[in-house]
Amino acid sequence: MNAFNFCPLCGSRKIETVGGGRKWKCPDCSMELYNNIASAVGLIITDGSGRVLLEKRAKNPRKGYLALPGGFTDADESAEKAAVRECIEELGVEPVNLKYLCSYPNTYEFGNFTYKTCDLFFTAELPEKFEIRTQESEVAGLEAVKIETEEDVEKCPLAFESAKKTLKKWILNGRR
């Protein structure tokens, strides 16, 4: 679990992690900092053949694994706006017909920190005319993968468990 050596307000070395990692508390200045979750988004986008568009991750965590296009929600941004923004940033394409599908908790290990996230997933389509331009710092490549069964999901080297659960739910919902 994430730990601090010093209080971020007063610098005390007495900072404690309490509540099973839910918050940090400083007995010297009474600072309480909650370890709240971060929100993130992901998109199931299919190509004209019904294959799911997956990104090969260009960086850690889980570099080289496949992921749905998406990322963290910015401050003062709705999940819908984040989904569109992330798709534009990572693929160079503004998705159309964005529809909420589901959410799942996730654990995101980065550097020396563990982020607990609530991942919100959407389905979307590519516009009629588009040109994909991937963001090289985030996307090492793209794969269009036929995913029709739970076995297809299990065979896919996905970076995050929340994406696996989402794709299985998408299949149960008739792939829509």
mmCIF file with all atom_site columns, C-alpha atoms in Angstrom:
data_model
loop_
_atom_site.group_PDB
_atom_site.id
_atom_site.type_symbol
_atom_site.label_atom_id
_atom_site.label_alt_id
_atom_site.label_comp_id
_atom_site.label_asym_id
_atom_site.label_entity_id
_atom_site.label_seq_id
_atom_site.pdbx_PDB_ins_code
_atom_site.Cartn_x
_atom_site.Cartn_y
_atom_site.Cartn_z
_atom_site.occupancy
_atom_site.B_iso_or_equiv
_atom_site.pdbx_formal_charge
_atom_site.auth_seq_id
_atom_site.auth_comp_id
_atom_site.auth_asym_id
_atom_site.auth_atom_id
_atom_site.pdbx_PDB_model_num
ATOM 1   C CA . MET A 1 1   ? 0.000   0.000   0.000   1.00 0.00 ? 1   MET A CA 1
ATOM 2   C CA . ASN A 1 2   ? 1.123   3.559   -0.586  1.00 0.00 ? 2   ASN A CA 1
ATOM 3   C CA . ALA A 1 3   ? 3.071   5.050   2.312   1.00 0.00 ? 3   ALA A CA 1
ATOM 4   C CA . PHE A 1 4   ? 4.603   8.439   3.026   1.00 0.00 ? 4   PHE A CA 1
ATOM 5   C CA . ASN A 1 5   ? 7.690   9.135   5.144   1.00 0.00 ? 5   ASN A CA 1
ATOM 6   C CA . PHE A 1 6   ? 6.727   12.757  5.843   1.00 0.00 ? 6   PHE A CA 1
ATOM 7   C CA . CYS A 1 7   ? 3.490   14.691  6.289   1.00 0.00 ? 7   CYS A CA 1
ATOM 8   C CA . PRO A 1 8   ? 2.951   16.789  3.123   1.00 0.00 ? 8   PRO A CA 1
ATOM 9   C CA . LEU A 1 9   ? 1.753   19.751  5.259   1.00 0.00 ? 9   LEU A CA 1
ATOM 10  C CA . CYS A 1 10  ? 4.089   19.991  8.239   1.00 0.00 ? 10  CYS A CA 1
ATOM 11  C CA . GLY A 1 11  ? 6.912   17.585  7.371   1.00 0.00 ? 11  GLY A CA 1
ATOM 12  C CA . SER A 1 12  ? 6.409   15.432  10.473  1.00 0.00 ? 12  SER A CA 1
ATOM 13  C CA . ARG A 1 13  ? 7.829   11.908  10.365  1.00 0.00 ? 13  ARG A CA 1
ATOM 14  C CA . LYS A 1 14  ? 4.861   10.667  12.435  1.00 0.00 ? 14  LYS A CA 1
ATOM 15  C CA . ILE A 1 15  ? 2.439   10.401  9.475   1.00 0.00 ? 15  ILE A CA 1
ATOM 16  C CA . GLU A 1 16  ? 0.371   7.218   9.677   1.00 0.00 ? 16  GLU A CA 1
ATOM 17  C CA . THR A 1 17  ? -1.508  5.140   7.157   1.00 0.00 ? 17  THR A CA 1
ATOM 18  C CA . VAL A 1 18  ? -4.875  4.301   8.746   1.00 0.00 ? 18  VAL A CA 1
ATOM 19  C CA . GLY A 1 19  ? -8.165  2.638   7.895   1.00 0.00 ? 19  GLY A CA 1
ATOM 20  C CA . GLY A 1 20  ? -6.582  -0.190  5.955   1.00 0.00 ? 20  GLY A CA 1
ATOM 21  C CA . GLY A 1 21  ? -4.907  2.279   3.599   1.00 0.00 ? 21  GLY A CA 1
ATOM 22  C CA . ARG A 1 22  ? -7.974  4.504   3.139   1.00 0.00 ? 22  ARG A CA 1
ATOM 23  C CA . LYS A 1 23  ? -6.255  7.615   4.468   1.00 0.00 ? 23  LYS A CA 1
ATOM 24  C CA . TRP A 1 24  ? -3.134  9.183   5.921   1.00 0.00 ? 24  TRP A CA 1
ATOM 25  C CA . LYS A 1 25  ? -3.206  11.069  9.198   1.00 0.00 ? 25  LYS A CA 1
ATOM 26  C CA . CYS A 1 26  ? -0.641  13.289  10.897  1.00 0.00 ? 26  CYS A CA 1
ATOM 27  C CA . PRO A 1 27  ? -0.860  13.481  14.708  1.00 0.00 ? 27  PRO A CA 1
ATOM 28  C CA . ASP A 1 28  ? 1.280   16.644  14.768  1.00 0.00 ? 28  ASP A CA 1
ATOM 29  C CA . CYS A 1 29  ? -0.835  18.927  12.534  1.00 0.00 ? 29  CYS A CA 1
ATOM 30  C CA . SER A 1 30  ? -4.105  16.908  12.334  1.00 0.00 ? 30  SER A CA 1
ATOM 31  C CA . MET A 1 31  ? -3.895  16.664  8.529   1.00 0.00 ? 31  MET A CA 1
ATOM 32  C CA . GLU A 1 32  ? -6.092  13.922  7.060   1.00 0.00 ? 32  GLU A CA 1
ATOM 33  C CA . LEU A 1 33  ? -5.648  12.938  3.428   1.00 0.00 ? 33  LEU A CA 1
ATOM 34  C CA . TYR A 1 34  ? -7.964  10.363  1.909   1.00 0.00 ? 34  TYR A CA 1
ATOM 35  C CA . ASN A 1 35  ? -6.643  7.824   -0.578  1.00 0.00 ? 35  ASN A CA 1
ATOM 36  C CA . ASN A 1 36  ? -9.563  8.309   -2.986  1.00 0.00 ? 36  ASN A CA 1
ATOM 37  C CA . ILE A 1 37  ? -9.869  6.380   -6.190  1.00 0.00 ? 37  ILE A CA 1
ATOM 38  C CA . ALA A 1 38  ? -9.173  7.863   -9.610  1.00 0.00 ? 38  ALA A CA 1
ATOM 39  C CA . SER A 1 39  ? -11.636 7.595   -12.479 1.00 0.00 ? 39  SER A CA 1
ATOM 40  C CA . ALA A 1 40  ? -10.555 6.266   -15.847 1.00 0.00 ? 40  ALA A CA 1
ATOM 41  C CA . VAL A 1 41  ? -12.326 5.502   -19.119 1.00 0.00 ? 41  VAL A CA 1
ATOM 42  C CA . GLY A 1 42  ? -12.071 2.916   -21.865 1.00 0.00 ? 42  GLY A CA 1
ATOM 43  C CA . LEU A 1 43  ? -13.765 2.454   -25.219 1.00 0.00 ? 43  LEU A CA 1
ATOM 44  C CA . ILE A 1 44  ? -14.832 -0.646  -27.100 1.00 0.00 ? 44  ILE A CA 1
ATOM 45  C CA . ILE A 1 45  ? -14.538 0.440   -30.718 1.00 0.00 ? 45  ILE A CA 1
ATOM 46  C CA . THR A 1 46  ? -15.213 -2.012  -33.515 1.00 0.00 ? 46  THR A CA 1
ATOM 47  C CA . ASP A 1 47  ? -14.069 -1.820  -37.107 1.00 0.00 ? 47  ASP A CA 1
ATOM 48  C CA . GLY A 1 48  ? -16.278 -2.491  -40.142 1.00 0.00 ? 48  GLY A CA 1
ATOM 49  C CA . SER A 1 49  ? -15.768 -6.254  -39.703 1.00 0.00 ? 49  SER A CA 1
ATOM 50  C CA . GLY A 1 50  ? -16.869 -6.288  -36.068 1.00 0.00 ? 50  GLY A CA 1
ATOM 51  C CA . ARG A 1 51  ? -13.352 -6.714  -34.697 1.00 0.00 ? 51  ARG A CA 1
ATOM 52  C CA . VAL A 1 52  ? -12.402 -4.819  -31.529 1.00 0.00 ? 52  VAL A CA 1
ATOM 53  C CA . LEU A 1 53  ? -9.690  -2.191  -31.867 1.00 0.00 ? 53  LEU A CA 1
ATOM 54  C CA . LEU A 1 54  ? -7.005  -2.732  -29.212 1.00 0.00 ? 54  LEU A CA 1
ATOM 55  C CA . GLU A 1 55  ? -3.864  -0.733  -28.502 1.00 0.00 ? 55  GLU A CA 1
ATOM 56  C CA . LYS A 1 56  ? -0.493  -2.260  -27.725 1.00 0.00 ? 56  LYS A CA 1
ATOM 57  C CA . ARG A 1 57  ? 0.723   -0.293  -24.684 1.00 0.00 ? 57  ARG A CA 1
ATOM 58  C CA . ALA A 1 58  ? 3.889   1.725   -25.319 1.00 0.00 ? 58  ALA A CA 1
ATOM 59  C CA . LYS A 1 59  ? 4.699   2.279   -21.642 1.00 0.00 ? 59  LYS A CA 1
ATOM 60  C CA . ASN A 1 60  ? 4.300   0.843   -18.190 1.00 0.00 ? 60  ASN A CA 1
ATOM 61  C CA . PRO A 1 61  ? 2.326   -0.369  -16.477 1.00 0.00 ? 61  PRO A CA 1
ATOM 62  C CA . ARG A 1 62  ? 1.921   -3.524  -18.554 1.00 0.00 ? 62  ARG A CA 1
ATOM 63  C CA . LYS A 1 63  ? 3.983   -2.273  -21.507 1.00 0.00 ? 63  LYS A CA 1
ATOM 64  C CA . GLY A 1 64  ? 3.452   -4.480  -24.553 1.00 0.00 ? 64  GLY A CA 1
ATOM 65  C CA . TYR A 1 65  ? 0.068   -5.777  -23.423 1.00 0.00 ? 65  TYR A CA 1
ATOM 66  C CA . LEU A 1 66  ? -3.176  -4.903  -25.189 1.00 0.00 ? 66  LEU A CA 1
ATOM 67  C CA . ALA A 1 67  ? -5.665  -2.365  -23.879 1.00 0.00 ? 67  ALA A CA 1
ATOM 68  C CA . LEU A 1 68  ? -8.822  -0.595  -24.907 1.00 0.00 ? 68  LEU A CA 1
ATOM 69  C CA . PRO A 1 69  ? -8.276  3.033   -25.941 1.00 0.00 ? 69  PRO A CA 1
ATOM 70  C CA . GLY A 1 70  ? -8.697  5.245   -22.893 1.00 0.00 ? 70  GLY A CA 1
ATOM 71  C CA . GLY A 1 71  ? -7.056  6.767   -19.864 1.00 0.00 ? 71  GLY A CA 1
ATOM 72  C CA . PHE A 1 72  ? -7.532  8.824   -16.732 1.00 0.00 ? 72  PHE A CA 1
ATOM 73  C CA . THR A 1 73  ? -10.252 11.444  -16.392 1.00 0.00 ? 73  THR A CA 1
ATOM 74  C CA . ASP A 1 74  ? -8.940  14.989  -15.995 1.00 0.00 ? 74  ASP A CA 1
ATOM 75  C CA . ALA A 1 75  ? -10.101 17.336  -13.244 1.00 0.00 ? 75  ALA A CA 1
ATOM 76  C CA . ASP A 1 76  ? -13.493 18.945  -13.980 1.00 0.00 ? 76  ASP A CA 1
ATOM 77  C CA . GLU A 1 77  ? -14.094 16.546  -16.911 1.00 0.00 ? 77  GLU A CA 1
ATOM 78  C CA . SER A 1 78  ? -17.019 14.162  -17.376 1.00 0.00 ? 78  SER A CA 1
ATOM 79  C CA . ALA A 1 79  ? -16.370 10.519  -18.207 1.00 0.00 ? 79  ALA A CA 1
ATOM 80  C CA . GLU A 1 80  ? -17.943 11.041  -21.635 1.00 0.00 ? 80  GLU A CA 1
ATOM 81  C CA . LYS A 1 81  ? -15.663 13.969  -22.453 1.00 0.00 ? 81  LYS A CA 1
ATOM 82  C CA . ALA A 1 82  ? -12.648 12.017  -21.181 1.00 0.00 ? 82  ALA A CA 1
ATOM 83  C CA . ALA A 1 83  ? -13.527 9.069   -23.440 1.00 0.00 ? 83  ALA A CA 1
ATOM 84  C CA . VAL A 1 84  ? -13.740 11.310  -26.510 1.00 0.00 ? 84  VAL A CA 1
ATOM 85  C CA . ARG A 1 85  ? -10.561 13.215  -25.551 1.00 0.00 ? 85  ARG A CA 1
ATOM 86  C CA . GLU A 1 86  ? -8.568  10.043  -24.941 1.00 0.00 ? 86  GLU A CA 1
ATOM 87  C CA . CYS A 1 87  ? -9.660  8.574   -28.286 1.00 0.00 ? 87  CYS A CA 1
ATOM 88  C CA . ILE A 1 88  ? -8.645  11.757  -30.095 1.00 0.00 ? 88  ILE A CA 1
ATOM 89  C CA . GLU A 1 89  ? -5.294  11.857  -28.255 1.00 0.00 ? 89  GLU A CA 1
ATOM 90  C CA . GLU A 1 90  ? -4.414  8.186   -28.708 1.00 0.00 ? 90  GLU A CA 1
ATOM 91  C CA . LEU A 1 91  ? -5.921  7.444   -32.135 1.00 0.00 ? 91  LEU A CA 1
ATOM 92  C CA . GLY A 1 92  ? -6.389  10.864  -33.732 1.00 0.00 ? 92  GLY A CA 1
ATOM 93  C CA . VAL A 1 93  ? -10.078 10.086  -34.269 1.00 0.00 ? 93  VAL A CA 1
ATOM 94  C CA . GLU A 1 94  ? -13.216 11.491  -32.653 1.00 0.00 ? 94  GLU A CA 1
ATOM 95  C CA . PRO A 1 95  ? -15.521 8.538   -31.917 1.00 0.00 ? 95  PRO A CA 1
ATOM 96  C CA . VAL A 1 96  ? -19.239 8.646   -32.675 1.00 0.00 ? 96  VAL A CA 1
ATOM 97  C CA . ASN A 1 97  ? -22.280 7.039   -31.022 1.00 0.00 ? 97  ASN A CA 1
ATOM 98  C CA . LEU A 1 98  ? -20.662 6.924   -27.588 1.00 0.00 ? 98  LEU A CA 1
ATOM 99  C CA . LYS A 1 99  ? -22.753 4.832   -25.158 1.00 0.00 ? 99  LYS A CA 1
ATOM 100 C CA . TYR A 1 100 ? -22.054 3.921   -21.543 1.00 0.00 ? 100 TYR A CA 1
ATOM 101 C CA . LEU A 1 101 ? -21.669 0.166   -20.988 1.00 0.00 ? 101 LEU A CA 1
ATOM 102 C CA . CYS A 1 102 ? -20.413 -0.548  -17.440 1.00 0.00 ? 102 CYS A CA 1
ATOM 103 C CA . SER A 1 103 ? -17.808 0.140   -14.771 1.00 0.00 ? 103 SER A CA 1
ATOM 104 C CA . TYR A 1 104 ? -15.356 -2.030  -12.853 1.00 0.00 ? 104 TYR A CA 1
ATOM 105 C CA . PRO A 1 105 ? -12.748 -1.380  -10.185 1.00 0.00 ? 105 PRO A CA 1
ATOM 106 C CA . ASN A 1 106 ? -9.122  -1.727  -11.229 1.00 0.00 ? 106 ASN A CA 1
ATOM 107 C CA . THR A 1 107 ? -5.645  -1.585  -9.736  1.00 0.00 ? 107 THR A CA 1
ATOM 108 C CA . TYR A 1 108 ? -3.082  0.479   -11.622 1.00 0.00 ? 108 TYR A CA 1
ATOM 109 C CA . GLU A 1 109 ? 0.533   0.011   -10.517 1.00 0.00 ? 109 GLU A CA 1
ATOM 110 C CA . PHE A 1 110 ? 2.770   2.865   -11.629 1.00 0.00 ? 110 PHE A CA 1
ATOM 111 C CA . GLY A 1 111 ? 6.176   3.751   -10.271 1.00 0.00 ? 111 GLY A CA 1
ATOM 112 C CA . ASN A 1 112 ? 6.118   3.139   -6.550  1.00 0.00 ? 112 ASN A CA 1
ATOM 113 C CA . PHE A 1 113 ? 2.398   3.817   -6.198  1.00 0.00 ? 113 PHE A CA 1
ATOM 114 C CA . THR A 1 114 ? -0.749  1.741   -6.378  1.00 0.00 ? 114 THR A CA 1
ATOM 115 C CA . TYR A 1 115 ? -3.738  3.589   -7.805  1.00 0.00 ? 115 TYR A CA 1
ATOM 116 C CA . LYS A 1 116 ? -7.181  2.194   -7.196  1.00 0.00 ? 116 LYS A CA 1
ATOM 117 C CA . THR A 1 117 ? -9.429  3.230   -10.057 1.00 0.00 ? 117 THR A CA 1
ATOM 118 C CA . CYS A 1 118 ? -13.039 3.047   -11.119 1.00 0.00 ? 118 CYS A CA 1
ATOM 119 C CA . ASP A 1 119 ? -12.902 2.323   -14.840 1.00 0.00 ? 119 ASP A CA 1
ATOM 120 C CA . LEU A 1 120 ? -15.957 3.511   -16.813 1.00 0.00 ? 120 LEU A CA 1
ATOM 121 C CA . PHE A 1 121 ? -16.406 1.814   -20.170 1.00 0.00 ? 121 PHE A CA 1
ATOM 122 C CA . PHE A 1 122 ? -18.212 2.946   -23.294 1.00 0.00 ? 122 PHE A CA 1
ATOM 123 C CA . THR A 1 123 ? -18.954 1.542   -26.705 1.00 0.00 ? 123 THR A CA 1
ATOM 124 C CA . ALA A 1 124 ? -18.323 3.763   -29.712 1.00 0.00 ? 124 ALA A CA 1
ATOM 125 C CA . GLU A 1 125 ? -17.895 3.685   -33.459 1.00 0.00 ? 125 GLU A CA 1
ATOM 126 C CA . LEU A 1 126 ? -15.386 5.172   -35.812 1.00 0.00 ? 126 LEU A CA 1
ATOM 127 C CA . PRO A 1 127 ? -16.743 8.002   -37.971 1.00 0.00 ? 127 PRO A CA 1
ATOM 128 C CA . GLU A 1 128 ? -17.592 7.307   -41.606 1.00 0.00 ? 128 GLU A CA 1
ATOM 129 C CA . LYS A 1 129 ? -14.343 8.892   -42.791 1.00 0.00 ? 129 LYS A CA 1
ATOM 130 C CA . PHE A 1 130 ? -11.262 8.762   -40.579 1.00 0.00 ? 130 PHE A CA 1
ATOM 131 C CA . GLU A 1 131 ? -7.511  8.430   -40.519 1.00 0.00 ? 131 GLU A CA 1
ATOM 132 C CA . ILE A 1 132 ? -5.904  6.853   -37.478 1.00 0.00 ? 132 ILE A CA 1
ATOM 133 C CA . ARG A 1 133 ? -2.800  8.650   -36.163 1.00 0.00 ? 133 ARG A CA 1
ATOM 134 C CA . THR A 1 134 ? -1.599  6.943   -33.006 1.00 0.00 ? 134 THR A CA 1
ATOM 135 C CA . GLN A 1 135 ? 0.074   8.767   -30.146 1.00 0.00 ? 135 GLN A CA 1
ATOM 136 C CA . GLU A 1 136 ? 3.503   7.092   -30.153 1.00 0.00 ? 136 GLU A CA 1
ATOM 137 C CA . SER A 1 137 ? 4.211   7.821   -26.479 1.00 0.00 ? 137 SER A CA 1
ATOM 138 C CA . GLU A 1 138 ? 1.085   5.819   -25.497 1.00 0.00 ? 138 GLU A CA 1
ATOM 139 C CA . VAL A 1 139 ? 0.426   3.400   -28.373 1.00 0.00 ? 139 VAL A CA 1
ATOM 140 C CA . ALA A 1 140 ? 3.072   1.016   -29.775 1.00 0.00 ? 140 ALA A CA 1
ATOM 141 C CA . GLY A 1 141 ? 0.645   -0.449  -32.309 1.00 0.00 ? 141 GLY A CA 1
ATOM 142 C CA . LEU A 1 142 ? -2.954  -1.364  -33.019 1.00 0.00 ? 142 LEU A CA 1
ATOM 143 C CA . GLU A 1 143 ? -4.621  -4.732  -33.384 1.00 0.00 ? 143 GLU A CA 1
ATOM 144 C CA . ALA A 1 144 ? -8.130  -5.454  -34.610 1.00 0.00 ? 144 ALA A CA 1
ATOM 145 C CA . VAL A 1 145 ? -9.138  -8.604  -32.741 1.00 0.00 ? 145 VAL A CA 1
ATOM 146 C CA . LYS A 1 146 ? -12.161 -10.807 -33.327 1.00 0.00 ? 146 LYS A CA 1
ATOM 147 C CA . ILE A 1 147 ? -13.820 -11.162 -29.925 1.00 0.00 ? 147 ILE A CA 1
ATOM 148 C CA . GLU A 1 148 ? -17.022 -13.156 -29.972 1.00 0.00 ? 148 GLU A CA 1
ATOM 149 C CA . THR A 1 149 ? -16.712 -15.493 -26.974 1.00 0.00 ? 149 THR A CA 1
ATOM 150 C CA . GLU A 1 150 ? -15.329 -15.462 -23.451 1.00 0.00 ? 150 GLU A CA 1
ATOM 151 C CA . GLU A 1 151 ? -12.585 -17.781 -24.712 1.00 0.00 ? 151 GLU A CA 1
ATOM 152 C CA . ASP A 1 152 ? -11.568 -15.078 -27.225 1.00 0.00 ? 152 ASP A CA 1
ATOM 153 C CA . VAL A 1 153 ? -11.252 -12.631 -24.333 1.00 0.00 ? 153 VAL A CA 1
ATOM 154 C CA . GLU A 1 154 ? -9.161  -15.063 -22.264 1.00 0.00 ? 154 GLU A CA 1
ATOM 155 C CA . LYS A 1 155 ? -6.761  -15.671 -25.180 1.00 0.00 ? 155 LYS A CA 1
ATOM 156 C CA . CYS A 1 156 ? -6.154  -11.951 -25.600 1.00 0.00 ? 156 CYS A CA 1
ATOM 157 C CA . PRO A 1 157 ? -3.144  -10.600 -23.630 1.00 0.00 ? 157 PRO A CA 1
ATOM 158 C CA . LEU A 1 158 ? -5.048  -7.736  -22.012 1.00 0.00 ? 158 LEU A CA 1
ATOM 159 C CA . ALA A 1 159 ? -3.253  -5.372  -19.657 1.00 0.00 ? 159 ALA A CA 1
ATOM 160 C CA . PHE A 1 160 ? -6.085  -4.895  -17.183 1.00 0.00 ? 160 PHE A CA 1
ATOM 161 C CA . GLU A 1 161 ? -8.644  -7.172  -15.536 1.00 0.00 ? 161 GLU A CA 1
ATOM 162 C CA . SER A 1 162 ? -11.339 -4.488  -15.806 1.00 0.00 ? 162 SER A CA 1
ATOM 163 C CA . ALA A 1 163 ? -11.080 -4.627  -19.621 1.00 0.00 ? 163 ALA A CA 1
ATOM 164 C CA . LYS A 1 164 ? -11.482 -8.427  -19.565 1.00 0.00 ? 164 LYS A CA 1
ATOM 165 C CA . LYS A 1 165 ? -14.633 -8.140  -17.461 1.00 0.00 ? 165 LYS A CA 1
ATOM 166 C CA . THR A 1 166 ? -15.966 -5.399  -19.721 1.00 0.00 ? 166 THR A CA 1
ATOM 167 C CA . LEU A 1 167 ? -15.440 -7.358  -22.924 1.00 0.00 ? 167 LEU A CA 1
ATOM 168 C CA . LYS A 1 168 ? -17.210 -10.361 -21.371 1.00 0.00 ? 168 LYS A CA 1
ATOM 169 C CA . LYS A 1 169 ? -20.149 -8.127  -20.393 1.00 0.00 ? 169 LYS A CA 1
ATOM 170 C CA . TRP A 1 170 ? -20.180 -6.659  -23.918 1.00 0.00 ? 170 TRP A CA 1
ATOM 171 C CA . ILE A 1 171 ? -20.438 -10.191 -25.346 1.00 0.00 ? 171 ILE A CA 1
ATOM 172 C CA . LEU A 1 172 ? -23.307 -11.025 -22.955 1.00 0.00 ? 172 LEU A CA 1
ATOM 173 C CA . ASN A 1 173 ? -25.069 -7.826  -24.073 1.00 0.00 ? 173 ASN A CA 1
ATOM 174 C CA . GLY A 1 174 ? -25.034 -9.022  -27.675 1.00 0.00 ? 174 GLY A CA 1
ATOM 175 C CA . ARG A 1 175 ? -21.851 -7.070  -28.571 1.00 0.00 ? 175 ARG A CA 1
ATOM 176 C CA . ARG A 1 176 ? -23.511 -3.693  -28.331 1.00 0.00 ? 176 ARG A CA 1
#
